[in-house]
Coordinates of C-alpha atoms in Angstrom, one line a residue:
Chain A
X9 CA 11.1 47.2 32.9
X10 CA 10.7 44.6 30.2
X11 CA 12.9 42.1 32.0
X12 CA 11.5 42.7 35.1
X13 CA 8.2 41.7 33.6
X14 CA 9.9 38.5 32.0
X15 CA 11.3 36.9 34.8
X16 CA 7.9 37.8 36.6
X17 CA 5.5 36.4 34.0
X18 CA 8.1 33.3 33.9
X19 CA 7.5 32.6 37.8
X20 CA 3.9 33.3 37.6
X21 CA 3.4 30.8 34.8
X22 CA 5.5 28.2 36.4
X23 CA 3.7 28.9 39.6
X24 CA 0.3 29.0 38.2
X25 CA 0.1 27.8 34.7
X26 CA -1.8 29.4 32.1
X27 CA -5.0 29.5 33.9
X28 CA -3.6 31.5 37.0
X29 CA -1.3 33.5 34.3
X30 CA -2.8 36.8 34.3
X31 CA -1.9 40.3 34.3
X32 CA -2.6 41.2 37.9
X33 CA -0.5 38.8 39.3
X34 CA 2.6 39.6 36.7
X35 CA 2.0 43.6 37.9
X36 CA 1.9 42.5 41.1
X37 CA 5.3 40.4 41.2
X38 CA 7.5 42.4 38.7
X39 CA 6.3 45.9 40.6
X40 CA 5.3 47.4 37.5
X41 CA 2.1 49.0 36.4
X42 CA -0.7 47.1 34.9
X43 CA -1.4 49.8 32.4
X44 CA 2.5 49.6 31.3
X45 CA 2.4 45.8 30.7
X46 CA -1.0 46.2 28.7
X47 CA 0.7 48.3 26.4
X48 CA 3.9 47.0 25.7
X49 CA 1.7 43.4 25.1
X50 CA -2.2 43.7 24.8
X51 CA -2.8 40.0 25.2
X52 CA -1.5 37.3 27.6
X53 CA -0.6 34.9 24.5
X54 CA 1.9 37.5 23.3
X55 CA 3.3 38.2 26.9
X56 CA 4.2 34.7 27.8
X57 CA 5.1 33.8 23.7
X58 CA 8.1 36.9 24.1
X59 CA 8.5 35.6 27.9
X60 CA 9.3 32.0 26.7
X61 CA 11.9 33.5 23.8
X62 CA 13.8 35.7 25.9
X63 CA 13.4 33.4 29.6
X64 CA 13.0 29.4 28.7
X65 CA 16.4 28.1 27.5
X66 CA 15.7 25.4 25.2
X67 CA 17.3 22.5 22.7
X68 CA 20.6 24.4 21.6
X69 CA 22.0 22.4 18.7
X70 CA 23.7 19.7 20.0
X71 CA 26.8 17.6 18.1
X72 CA 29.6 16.0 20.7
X73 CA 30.8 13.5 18.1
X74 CA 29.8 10.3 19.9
X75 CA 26.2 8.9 20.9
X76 CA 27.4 9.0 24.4
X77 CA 28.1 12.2 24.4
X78 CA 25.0 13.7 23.1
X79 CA 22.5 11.5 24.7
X80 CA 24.7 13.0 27.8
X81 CA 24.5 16.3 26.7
X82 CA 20.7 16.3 25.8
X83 CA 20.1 15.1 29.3
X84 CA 21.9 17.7 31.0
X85 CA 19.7 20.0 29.4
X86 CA 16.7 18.5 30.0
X87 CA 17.2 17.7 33.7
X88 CA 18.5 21.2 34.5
X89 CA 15.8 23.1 32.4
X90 CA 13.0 21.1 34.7
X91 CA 15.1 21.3 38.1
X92 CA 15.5 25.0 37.9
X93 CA 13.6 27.3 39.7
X94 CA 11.2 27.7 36.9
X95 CA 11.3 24.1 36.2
X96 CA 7.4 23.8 36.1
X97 CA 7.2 25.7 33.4
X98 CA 8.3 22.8 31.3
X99 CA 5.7 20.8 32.7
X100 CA 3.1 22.9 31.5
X101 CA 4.3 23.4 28.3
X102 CA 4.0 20.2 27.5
X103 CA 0.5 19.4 28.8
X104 CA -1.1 23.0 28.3
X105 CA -1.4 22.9 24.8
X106 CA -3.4 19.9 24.7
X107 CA -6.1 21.7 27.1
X108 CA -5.8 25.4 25.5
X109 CA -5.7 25.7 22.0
X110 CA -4.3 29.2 22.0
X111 CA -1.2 28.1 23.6
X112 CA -0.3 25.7 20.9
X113 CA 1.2 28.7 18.3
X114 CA 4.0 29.4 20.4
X115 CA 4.4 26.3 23.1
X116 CA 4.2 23.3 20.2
X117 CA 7.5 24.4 18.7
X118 CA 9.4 23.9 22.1
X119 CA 8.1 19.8 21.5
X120 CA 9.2 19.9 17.4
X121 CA 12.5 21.6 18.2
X122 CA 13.2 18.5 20.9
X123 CA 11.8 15.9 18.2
X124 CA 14.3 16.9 15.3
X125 CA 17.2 17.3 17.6
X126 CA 16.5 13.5 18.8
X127 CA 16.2 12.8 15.4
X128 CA 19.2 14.5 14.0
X129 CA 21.1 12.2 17.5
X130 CA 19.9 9.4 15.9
X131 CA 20.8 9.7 12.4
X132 CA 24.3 11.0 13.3
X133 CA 24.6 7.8 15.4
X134 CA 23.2 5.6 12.4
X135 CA 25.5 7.0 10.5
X136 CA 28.9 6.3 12.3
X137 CA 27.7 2.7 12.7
X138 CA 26.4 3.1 16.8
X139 CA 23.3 2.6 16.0
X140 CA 21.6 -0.1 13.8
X141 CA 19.6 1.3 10.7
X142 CA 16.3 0.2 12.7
X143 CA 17.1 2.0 16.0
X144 CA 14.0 4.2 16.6
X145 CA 14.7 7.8 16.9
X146 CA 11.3 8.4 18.6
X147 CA 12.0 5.7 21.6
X148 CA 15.3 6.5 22.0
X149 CA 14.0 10.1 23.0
X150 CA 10.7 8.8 25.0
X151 CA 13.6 7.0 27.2
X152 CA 16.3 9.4 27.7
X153 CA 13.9 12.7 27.9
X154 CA 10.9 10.9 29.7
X155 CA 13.5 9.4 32.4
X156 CA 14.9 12.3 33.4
X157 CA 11.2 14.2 33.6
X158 CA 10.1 11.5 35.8
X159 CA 13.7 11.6 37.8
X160 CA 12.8 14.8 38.7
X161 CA 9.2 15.3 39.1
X162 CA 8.5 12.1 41.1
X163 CA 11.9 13.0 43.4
X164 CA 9.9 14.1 46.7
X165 CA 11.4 17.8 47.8
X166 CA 13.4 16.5 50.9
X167 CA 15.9 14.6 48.5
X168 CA 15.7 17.0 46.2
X169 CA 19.4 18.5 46.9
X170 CA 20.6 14.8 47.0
X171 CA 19.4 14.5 43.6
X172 CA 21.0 17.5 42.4
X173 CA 24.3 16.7 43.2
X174 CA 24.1 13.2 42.3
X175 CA 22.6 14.4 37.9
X176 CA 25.9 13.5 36.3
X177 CA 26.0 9.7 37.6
X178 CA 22.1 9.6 37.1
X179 CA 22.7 10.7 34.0
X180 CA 25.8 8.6 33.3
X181 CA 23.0 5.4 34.0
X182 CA 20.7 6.5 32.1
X183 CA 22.6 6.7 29.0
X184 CA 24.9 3.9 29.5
X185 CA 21.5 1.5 29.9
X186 CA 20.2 3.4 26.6
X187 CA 23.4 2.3 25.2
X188 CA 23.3 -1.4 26.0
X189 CA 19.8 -1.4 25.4
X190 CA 20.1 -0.4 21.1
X191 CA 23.3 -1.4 20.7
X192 CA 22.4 -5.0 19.8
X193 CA 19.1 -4.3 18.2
Chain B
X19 CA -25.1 11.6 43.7
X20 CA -22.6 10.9 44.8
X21 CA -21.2 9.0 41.7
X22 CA -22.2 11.9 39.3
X23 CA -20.4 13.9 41.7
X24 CA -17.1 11.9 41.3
X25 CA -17.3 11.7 37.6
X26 CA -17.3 15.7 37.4
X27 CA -14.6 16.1 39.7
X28 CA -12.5 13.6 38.0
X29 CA -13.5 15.6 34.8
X30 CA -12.8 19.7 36.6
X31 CA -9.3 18.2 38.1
X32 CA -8.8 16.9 35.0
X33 CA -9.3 20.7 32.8
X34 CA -8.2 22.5 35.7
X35 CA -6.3 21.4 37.8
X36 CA -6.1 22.3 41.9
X37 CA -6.3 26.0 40.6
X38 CA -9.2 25.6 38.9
X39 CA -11.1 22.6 41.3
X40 CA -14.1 24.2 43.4
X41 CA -17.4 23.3 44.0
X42 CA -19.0 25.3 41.8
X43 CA -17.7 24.3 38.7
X44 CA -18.5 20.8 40.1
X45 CA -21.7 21.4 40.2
X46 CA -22.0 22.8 37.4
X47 CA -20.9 19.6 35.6
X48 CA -22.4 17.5 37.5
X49 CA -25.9 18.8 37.7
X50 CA -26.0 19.1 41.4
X51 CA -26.3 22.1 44.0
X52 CA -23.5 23.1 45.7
X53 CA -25.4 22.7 48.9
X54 CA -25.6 19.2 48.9
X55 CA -22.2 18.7 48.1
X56 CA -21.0 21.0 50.4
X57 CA -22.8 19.0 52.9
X58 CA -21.2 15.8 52.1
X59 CA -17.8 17.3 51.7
X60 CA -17.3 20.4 53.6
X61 CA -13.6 20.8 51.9
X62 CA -12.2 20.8 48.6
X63 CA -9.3 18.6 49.6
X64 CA -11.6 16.0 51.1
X65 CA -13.7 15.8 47.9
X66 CA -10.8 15.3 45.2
X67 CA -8.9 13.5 47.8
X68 CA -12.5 10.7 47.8
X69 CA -12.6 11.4 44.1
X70 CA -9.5 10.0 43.6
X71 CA -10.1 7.2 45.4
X72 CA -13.1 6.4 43.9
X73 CA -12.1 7.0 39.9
X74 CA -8.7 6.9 39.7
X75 CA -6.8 3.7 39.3
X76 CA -3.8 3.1 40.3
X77 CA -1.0 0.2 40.5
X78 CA -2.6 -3.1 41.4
X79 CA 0.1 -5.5 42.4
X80 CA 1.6 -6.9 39.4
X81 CA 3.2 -10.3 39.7
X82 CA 3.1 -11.8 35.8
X83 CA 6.6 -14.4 36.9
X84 CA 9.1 -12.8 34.9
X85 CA 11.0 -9.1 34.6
X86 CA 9.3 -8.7 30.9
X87 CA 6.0 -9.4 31.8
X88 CA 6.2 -7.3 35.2
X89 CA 7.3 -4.2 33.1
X90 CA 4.7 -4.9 30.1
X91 CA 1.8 -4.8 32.7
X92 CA 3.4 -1.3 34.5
X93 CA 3.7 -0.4 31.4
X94 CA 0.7 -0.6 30.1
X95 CA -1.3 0.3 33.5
X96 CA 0.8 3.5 32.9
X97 CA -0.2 4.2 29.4
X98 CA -3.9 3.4 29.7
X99 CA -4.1 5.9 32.7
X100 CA -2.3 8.7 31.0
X101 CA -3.6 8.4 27.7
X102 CA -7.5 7.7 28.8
X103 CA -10.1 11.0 28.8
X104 CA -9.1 12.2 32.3
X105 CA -5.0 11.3 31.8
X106 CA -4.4 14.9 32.6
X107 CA -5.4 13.6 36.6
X108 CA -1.6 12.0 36.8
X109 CA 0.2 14.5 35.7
X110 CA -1.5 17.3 38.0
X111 CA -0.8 14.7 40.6
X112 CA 2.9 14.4 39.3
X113 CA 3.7 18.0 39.6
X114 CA 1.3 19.7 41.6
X115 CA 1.9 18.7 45.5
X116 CA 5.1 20.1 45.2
X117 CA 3.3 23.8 44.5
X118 CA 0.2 22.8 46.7
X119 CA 1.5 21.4 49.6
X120 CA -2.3 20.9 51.1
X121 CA -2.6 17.9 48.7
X122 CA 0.3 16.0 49.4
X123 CA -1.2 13.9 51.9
X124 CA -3.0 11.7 49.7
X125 CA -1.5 12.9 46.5
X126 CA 2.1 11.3 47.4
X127 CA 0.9 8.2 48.3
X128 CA 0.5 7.4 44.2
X129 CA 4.0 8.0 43.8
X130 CA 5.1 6.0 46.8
X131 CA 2.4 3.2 45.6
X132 CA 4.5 3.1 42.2
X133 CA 7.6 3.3 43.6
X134 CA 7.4 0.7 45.9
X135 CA 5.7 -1.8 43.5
X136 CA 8.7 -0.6 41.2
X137 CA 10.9 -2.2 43.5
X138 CA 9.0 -5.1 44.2
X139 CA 9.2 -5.8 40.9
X140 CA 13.1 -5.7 40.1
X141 CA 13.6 -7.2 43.8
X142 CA 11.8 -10.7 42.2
X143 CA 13.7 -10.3 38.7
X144 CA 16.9 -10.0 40.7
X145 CA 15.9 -13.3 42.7
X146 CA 15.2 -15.2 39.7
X147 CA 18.6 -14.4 38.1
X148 CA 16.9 -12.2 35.5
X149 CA 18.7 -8.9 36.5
X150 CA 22.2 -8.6 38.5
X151 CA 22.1 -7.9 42.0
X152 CA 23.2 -4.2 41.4
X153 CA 20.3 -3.3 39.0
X154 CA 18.5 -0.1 40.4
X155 CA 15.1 -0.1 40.5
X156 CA 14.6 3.7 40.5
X157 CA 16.3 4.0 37.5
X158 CA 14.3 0.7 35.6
X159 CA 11.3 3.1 37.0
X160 CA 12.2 5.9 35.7
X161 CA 12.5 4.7 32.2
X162 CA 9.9 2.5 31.9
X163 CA 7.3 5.1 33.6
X164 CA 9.1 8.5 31.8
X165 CA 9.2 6.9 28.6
X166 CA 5.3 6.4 29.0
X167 CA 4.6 9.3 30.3
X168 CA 6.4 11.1 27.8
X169 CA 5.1 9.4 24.6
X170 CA 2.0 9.4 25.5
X171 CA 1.7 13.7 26.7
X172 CA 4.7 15.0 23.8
X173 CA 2.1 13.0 20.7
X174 CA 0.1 15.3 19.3
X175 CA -3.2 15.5 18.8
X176 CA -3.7 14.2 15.4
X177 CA -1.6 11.4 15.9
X178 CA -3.4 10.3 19.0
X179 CA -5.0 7.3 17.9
X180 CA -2.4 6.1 16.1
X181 CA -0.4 6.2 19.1
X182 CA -3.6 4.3 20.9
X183 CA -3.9 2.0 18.1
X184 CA 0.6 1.5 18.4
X185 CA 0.2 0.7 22.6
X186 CA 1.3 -2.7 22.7
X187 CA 4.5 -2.3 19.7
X188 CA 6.0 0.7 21.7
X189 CA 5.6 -1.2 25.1
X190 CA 6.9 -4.2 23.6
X191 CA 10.1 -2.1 22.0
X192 CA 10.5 -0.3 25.2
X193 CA 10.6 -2.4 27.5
X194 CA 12.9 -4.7 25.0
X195 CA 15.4 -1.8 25.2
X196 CA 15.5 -2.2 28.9
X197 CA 16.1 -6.0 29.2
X198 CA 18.9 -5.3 27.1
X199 CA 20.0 -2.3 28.8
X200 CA 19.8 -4.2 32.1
X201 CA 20.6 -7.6 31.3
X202 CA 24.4 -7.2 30.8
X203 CA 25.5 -4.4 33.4

């Protein structure tokens, strides 16, 4: 029952955000009692916090040995995380918190886990002389994470299968242009 | 009226979202009856789809002479709209038509506006010699507009004016990073 409920409360709040999340709708889409949901988790917070840990793949420690290859790898994870099925739920995570304070508990982490691994990128980078001391961890992620969000979400749903299969060389741009751009900083 | 009217849509769309945009919170915030805005706009589309017309600025046609000063301009027109009171407006209209398929029809026209003036803008730096002949304008887009987009919504609150106060540094570094990314490919 409980993972029926998670990959319903996962579609709901992709579909609908946190204003639309509610449980009628989750009861409705997993097929499963309202009063069983209520008391396996009496509030909505706690129903889409345990959702997000057990259904939103995030930042998994990343460490290829070269810039390249992690700035290729963190793509790969962004682009497929926010062209899934469920990919809207990344969306609102990242502007829901700003609107409902309750949110920000659980959904804030999801941003501070993305900003150290960038960091830690970075400083690896620094450290095997790719990157000049001054290269700016911060920017570095704004560009490689904010180009593949915009990739996606501005890519109009009839090309959306084109886009798909052409990630890897939009991803091989991406981080070859990141490259050229800091290495002569 | 009608520009109190405007201002609280803006402002619902805003907080809310298509989910949440209906005439009565409307006018609620705007201190008018529902009547009379229902009989100046007898659908919800028409009225956001006006408001948006009326409050939302978009890309004006930016022609500065040179590549750098092109993307400094986008960039900024990006920022300013994002980061500004109602800056939730673009990214509802960033992720929402693909969910809400009745507001597509005036709702993609912002991203065809930007991506058009996108390419406009690298077809002129590729006349004047400033970028090769194979640089892709979707790609200069998407990291100029993502990395925007995602400084400005993944900064959190308490470091919001900072980050106001910072516009013009992190334009100037980012769009740095991207003549130098572009400049020798």
């Amino acid at each position: 029952m409980e993972s029926r409920v998670f990959d319903a409360a996962l579609a709901v709040y992709a579909e609908h955000g946190w204003s639309g999340f509610n449980f009628d709708a989750v009861s409705r889409v997993a097929g499963v009692g309202k009063a069983a949901i209520y008391r396996r988790w009496s509030k909505r917070t706690d129903l889409l916090k345990e959702t997000l840990k057990a259904r939103w793949e995030w930042v998994s420690a990343i460490d290829t040995g070269t810039l390249n290859g992690d700035l290729i790898a963190l793509a790969r994870m962004m682009f497929d995380a926010h062209a899934g099925p469920c990919g809207d739920v990344g969306f609102h995570l990242r502007s829901e918190p700003r609107r409902f304070a309750e949110l920000r508990a659980f959904a804030d982490p999801y941003r501070d886990d993305l900003v150290h691994e960038g960091r830690r990128i970075v400083r690896r980078a620094i450290n095997r002389g790719e990157l000049p001391a001054s290269a700016s961890p911060g920017l570095i992620m704004d560009v490689v994470v904010g180009a593949v969000i915009n990739h996606v979400s501005s890519t109009p749903e009839r090309l959306r299968s084109a886009m798909i299969a052409k990630r890897d060389q939009f991803i091989a741009d991406l981080v070859g242009l990141v490259g050229a751009g800091t290495s002569d900083a």
